[in-house]
Tab-separated table of C-alpha atoms in Angstrom:
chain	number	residue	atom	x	y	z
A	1	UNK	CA	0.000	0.000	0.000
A	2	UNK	CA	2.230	3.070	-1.374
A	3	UNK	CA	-1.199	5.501	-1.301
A	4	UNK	CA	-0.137	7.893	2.443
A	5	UNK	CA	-4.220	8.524	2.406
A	6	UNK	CA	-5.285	4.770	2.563
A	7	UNK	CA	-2.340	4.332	5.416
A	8	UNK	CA	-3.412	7.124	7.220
A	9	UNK	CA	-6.876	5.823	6.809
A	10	UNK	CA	-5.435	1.990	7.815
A	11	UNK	CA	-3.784	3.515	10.801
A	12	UNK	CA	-6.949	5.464	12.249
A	13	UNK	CA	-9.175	2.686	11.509
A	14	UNK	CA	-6.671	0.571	13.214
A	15	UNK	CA	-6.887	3.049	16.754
A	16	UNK	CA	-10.152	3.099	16.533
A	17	UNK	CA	-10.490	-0.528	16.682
A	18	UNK	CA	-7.889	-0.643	19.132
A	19	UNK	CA	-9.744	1.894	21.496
A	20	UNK	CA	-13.209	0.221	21.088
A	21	UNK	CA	-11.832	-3.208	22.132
A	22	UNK	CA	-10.018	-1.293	25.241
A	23	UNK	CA	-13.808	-0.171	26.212
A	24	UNK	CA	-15.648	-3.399	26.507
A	25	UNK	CA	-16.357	-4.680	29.701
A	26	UNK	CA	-14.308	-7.447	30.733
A	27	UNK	CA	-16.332	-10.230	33.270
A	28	UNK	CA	-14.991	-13.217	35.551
A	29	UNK	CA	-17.885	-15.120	35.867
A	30	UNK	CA	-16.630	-18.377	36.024
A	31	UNK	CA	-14.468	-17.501	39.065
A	32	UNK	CA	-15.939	-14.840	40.958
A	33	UNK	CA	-19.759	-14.572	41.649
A	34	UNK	CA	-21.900	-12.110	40.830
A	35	UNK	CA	-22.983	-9.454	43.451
A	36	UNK	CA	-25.701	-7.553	41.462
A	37	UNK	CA	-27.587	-10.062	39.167
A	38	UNK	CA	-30.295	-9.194	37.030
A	39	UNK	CA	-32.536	-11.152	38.757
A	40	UNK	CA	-31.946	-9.007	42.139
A	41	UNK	CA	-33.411	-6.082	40.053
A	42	UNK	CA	-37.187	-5.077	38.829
A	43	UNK	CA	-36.715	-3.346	35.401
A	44	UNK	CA	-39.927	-1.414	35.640
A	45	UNK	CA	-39.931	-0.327	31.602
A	46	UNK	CA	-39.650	3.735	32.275
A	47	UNK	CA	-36.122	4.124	33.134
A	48	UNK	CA	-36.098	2.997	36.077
A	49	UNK	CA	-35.117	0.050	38.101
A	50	UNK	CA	-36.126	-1.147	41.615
A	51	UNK	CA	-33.172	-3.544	43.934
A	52	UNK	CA	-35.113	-6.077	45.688
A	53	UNK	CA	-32.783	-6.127	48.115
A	54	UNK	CA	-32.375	-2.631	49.047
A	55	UNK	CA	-35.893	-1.250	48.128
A	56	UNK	CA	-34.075	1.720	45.860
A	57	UNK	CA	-35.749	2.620	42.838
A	58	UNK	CA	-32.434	3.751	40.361
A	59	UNK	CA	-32.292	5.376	37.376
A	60	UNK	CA	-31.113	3.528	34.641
A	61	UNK	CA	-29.428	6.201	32.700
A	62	UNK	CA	-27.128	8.461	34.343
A	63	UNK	CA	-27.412	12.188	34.301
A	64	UNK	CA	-27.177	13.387	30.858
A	65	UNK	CA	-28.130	10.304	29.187
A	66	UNK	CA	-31.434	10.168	27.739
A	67	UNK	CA	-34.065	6.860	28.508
A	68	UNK	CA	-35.026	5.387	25.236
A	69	UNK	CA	-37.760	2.697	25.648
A	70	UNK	CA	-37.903	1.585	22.699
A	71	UNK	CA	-34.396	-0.076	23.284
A	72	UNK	CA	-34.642	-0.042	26.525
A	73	UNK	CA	-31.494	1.661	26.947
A	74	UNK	CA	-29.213	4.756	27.238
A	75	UNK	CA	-28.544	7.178	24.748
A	76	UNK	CA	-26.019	10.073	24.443
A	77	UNK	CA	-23.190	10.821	27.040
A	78	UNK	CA	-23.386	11.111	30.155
A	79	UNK	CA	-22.741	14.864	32.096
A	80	UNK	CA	-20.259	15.658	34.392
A	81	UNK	CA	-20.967	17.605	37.476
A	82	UNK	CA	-19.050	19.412	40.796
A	83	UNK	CA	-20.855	17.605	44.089
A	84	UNK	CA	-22.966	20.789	44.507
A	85	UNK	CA	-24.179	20.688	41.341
A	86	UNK	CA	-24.859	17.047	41.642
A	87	UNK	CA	-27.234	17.642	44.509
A	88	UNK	CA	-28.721	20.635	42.521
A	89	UNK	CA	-29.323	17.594	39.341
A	90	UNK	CA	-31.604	16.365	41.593
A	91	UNK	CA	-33.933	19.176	42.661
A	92	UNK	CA	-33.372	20.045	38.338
A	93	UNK	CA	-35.006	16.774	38.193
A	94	UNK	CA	-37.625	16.857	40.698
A	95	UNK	CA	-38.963	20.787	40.075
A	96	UNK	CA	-38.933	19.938	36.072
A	97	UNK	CA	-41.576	17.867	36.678
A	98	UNK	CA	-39.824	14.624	37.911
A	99	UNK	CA	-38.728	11.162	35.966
A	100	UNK	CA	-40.591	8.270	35.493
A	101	UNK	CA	-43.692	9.757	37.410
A	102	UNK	CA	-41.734	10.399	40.560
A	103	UNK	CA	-40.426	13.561	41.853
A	104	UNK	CA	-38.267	13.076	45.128
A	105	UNK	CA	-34.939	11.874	42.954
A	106	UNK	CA	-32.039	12.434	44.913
A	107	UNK	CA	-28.320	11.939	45.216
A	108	UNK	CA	-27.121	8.343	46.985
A	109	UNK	CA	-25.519	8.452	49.887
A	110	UNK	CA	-21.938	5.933	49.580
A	111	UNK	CA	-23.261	2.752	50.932
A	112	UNK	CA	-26.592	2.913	48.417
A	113	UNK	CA	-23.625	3.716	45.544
A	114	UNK	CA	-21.505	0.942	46.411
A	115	UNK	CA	-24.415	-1.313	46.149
A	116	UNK	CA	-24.385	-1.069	42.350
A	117	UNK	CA	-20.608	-2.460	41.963
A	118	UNK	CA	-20.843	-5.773	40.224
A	119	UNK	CA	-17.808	-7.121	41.609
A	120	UNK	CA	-16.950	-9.983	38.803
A	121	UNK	CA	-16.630	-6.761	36.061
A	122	UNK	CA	-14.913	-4.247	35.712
A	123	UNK	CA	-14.312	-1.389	33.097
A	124	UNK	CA	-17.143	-0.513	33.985
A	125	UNK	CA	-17.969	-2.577	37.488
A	126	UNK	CA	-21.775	-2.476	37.221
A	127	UNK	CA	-24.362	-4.985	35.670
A	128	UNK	CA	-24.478	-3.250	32.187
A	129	UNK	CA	-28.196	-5.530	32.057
A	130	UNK	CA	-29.384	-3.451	34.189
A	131	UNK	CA	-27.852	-0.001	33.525
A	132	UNK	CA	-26.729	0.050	29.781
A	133	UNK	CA	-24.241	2.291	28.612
A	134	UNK	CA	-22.805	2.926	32.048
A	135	UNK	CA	-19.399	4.526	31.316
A	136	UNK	CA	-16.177	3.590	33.359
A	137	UNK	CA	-16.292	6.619	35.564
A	138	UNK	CA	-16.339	8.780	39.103
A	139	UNK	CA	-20.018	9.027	40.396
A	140	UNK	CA	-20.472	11.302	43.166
A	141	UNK	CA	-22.396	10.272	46.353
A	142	UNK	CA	-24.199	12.728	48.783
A	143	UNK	CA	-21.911	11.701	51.344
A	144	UNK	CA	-19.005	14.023	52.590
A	145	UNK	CA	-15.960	13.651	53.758
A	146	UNK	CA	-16.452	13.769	57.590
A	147	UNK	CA	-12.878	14.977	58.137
A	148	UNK	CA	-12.150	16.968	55.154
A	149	UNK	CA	-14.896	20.050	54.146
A	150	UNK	CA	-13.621	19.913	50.730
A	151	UNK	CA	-14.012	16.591	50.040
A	152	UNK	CA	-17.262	13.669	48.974
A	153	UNK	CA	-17.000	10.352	48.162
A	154	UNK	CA	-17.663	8.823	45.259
A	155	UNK	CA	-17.761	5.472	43.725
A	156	UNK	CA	-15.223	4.769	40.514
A	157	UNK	CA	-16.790	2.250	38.372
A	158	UNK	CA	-14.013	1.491	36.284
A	159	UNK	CA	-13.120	-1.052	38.975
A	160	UNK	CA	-15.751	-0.743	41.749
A	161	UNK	CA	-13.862	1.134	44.060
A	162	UNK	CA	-14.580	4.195	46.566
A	163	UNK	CA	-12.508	7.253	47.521
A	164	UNK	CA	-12.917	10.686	48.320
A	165	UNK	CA	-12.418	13.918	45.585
A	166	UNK	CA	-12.420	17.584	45.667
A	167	UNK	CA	-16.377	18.904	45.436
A	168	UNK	CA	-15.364	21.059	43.049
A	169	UNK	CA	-14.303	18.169	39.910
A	170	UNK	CA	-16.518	16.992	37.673
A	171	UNK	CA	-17.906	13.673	38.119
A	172	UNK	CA	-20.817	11.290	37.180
A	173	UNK	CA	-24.356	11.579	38.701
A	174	UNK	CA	-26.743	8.101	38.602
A	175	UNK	CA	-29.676	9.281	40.592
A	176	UNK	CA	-31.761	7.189	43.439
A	177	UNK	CA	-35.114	7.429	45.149
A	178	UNK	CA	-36.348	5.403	48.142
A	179	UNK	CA	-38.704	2.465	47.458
A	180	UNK	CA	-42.044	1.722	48.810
């Protein structure tokens, strides 16, 4: 191939097969259990999920995706938010007239977040079943960081872990309401 325009084009094509590949979810479910099954979930065909274990209703998408029933997935990207505005998504949420019918949304705190990590996957560490089109990244929780002001935890779901972060980066948002 002596044509610099079809190696270019080899070479990009090439990346972008390379990247794609780099952003599938990767499973061990022949030696590690799973800790969120689908089963342990309602899917209750607006967008929203229910844990049958914890009572939360979730949101499918999160914040800046859009809820597409006829796939039953998530579309677009996903936002990014600083904690304050995360807690703000919520009451955006909830005074726009709600989602799904239901109108007290609100940030999790870090144990309800932690809940979602399917530990068996990571990249991104959540049942993608049950929340499609989750991307490997930071979501905040509504708890802070009892010894730090400037800090909240969050949840990374690149490999299921928790930490703390400055309130003022930009991170994910899934949001949660309490069940019946």
């Amino acid at each position: 191939m002596s044509n610099p325009i079809q190696k270019v084009a080899l070479i990009g094509l090439s990346c972008l097969l390379s990247a794609m590949a780099e952003a599938a979810q990767t499973c061990q479910t022949a030696s590690i259990p799973a800790t969120t099954p689908t089963s342990q979930f309602t899917d209750n065909r607006n967008g929203t999920v229910t844990d049958k274990l914890t009572g939360l209703m979730w949101k499918k998408c999160s914040e800046g995706q859009a809820w597409d029933s006829n796939t039953n997935g998530c579309t677009g990207r996903e936002a990014s938010y600083t904690w304050l505005e995360a807690l703000k998504q919520a009451q955006t949420v909830n005074t726009s007239g709600g989602f799904a019918g239901f109108t007290d949304w609100r940030l999790p705190n870090i144990t309800e977040l932690e809940s979602l990590v399917e530990e068996q996957c990571y990249d991104p560490a959540i049942n993608l079943s049950v929340f499609p089109n989750t991307p490997s990244n930071y979501f905040w929780s509504s708890s802070p960081v009892a010894y730090n002001g400037y800090g909240a935890w969050y949840v990374g779901f690149d490999y299921g872990y928790d930490g703390w972060n400055h309130k003022s980066n930009d991170l994910s948002v899934r949001l949660v309401r309490s069940g019946q």
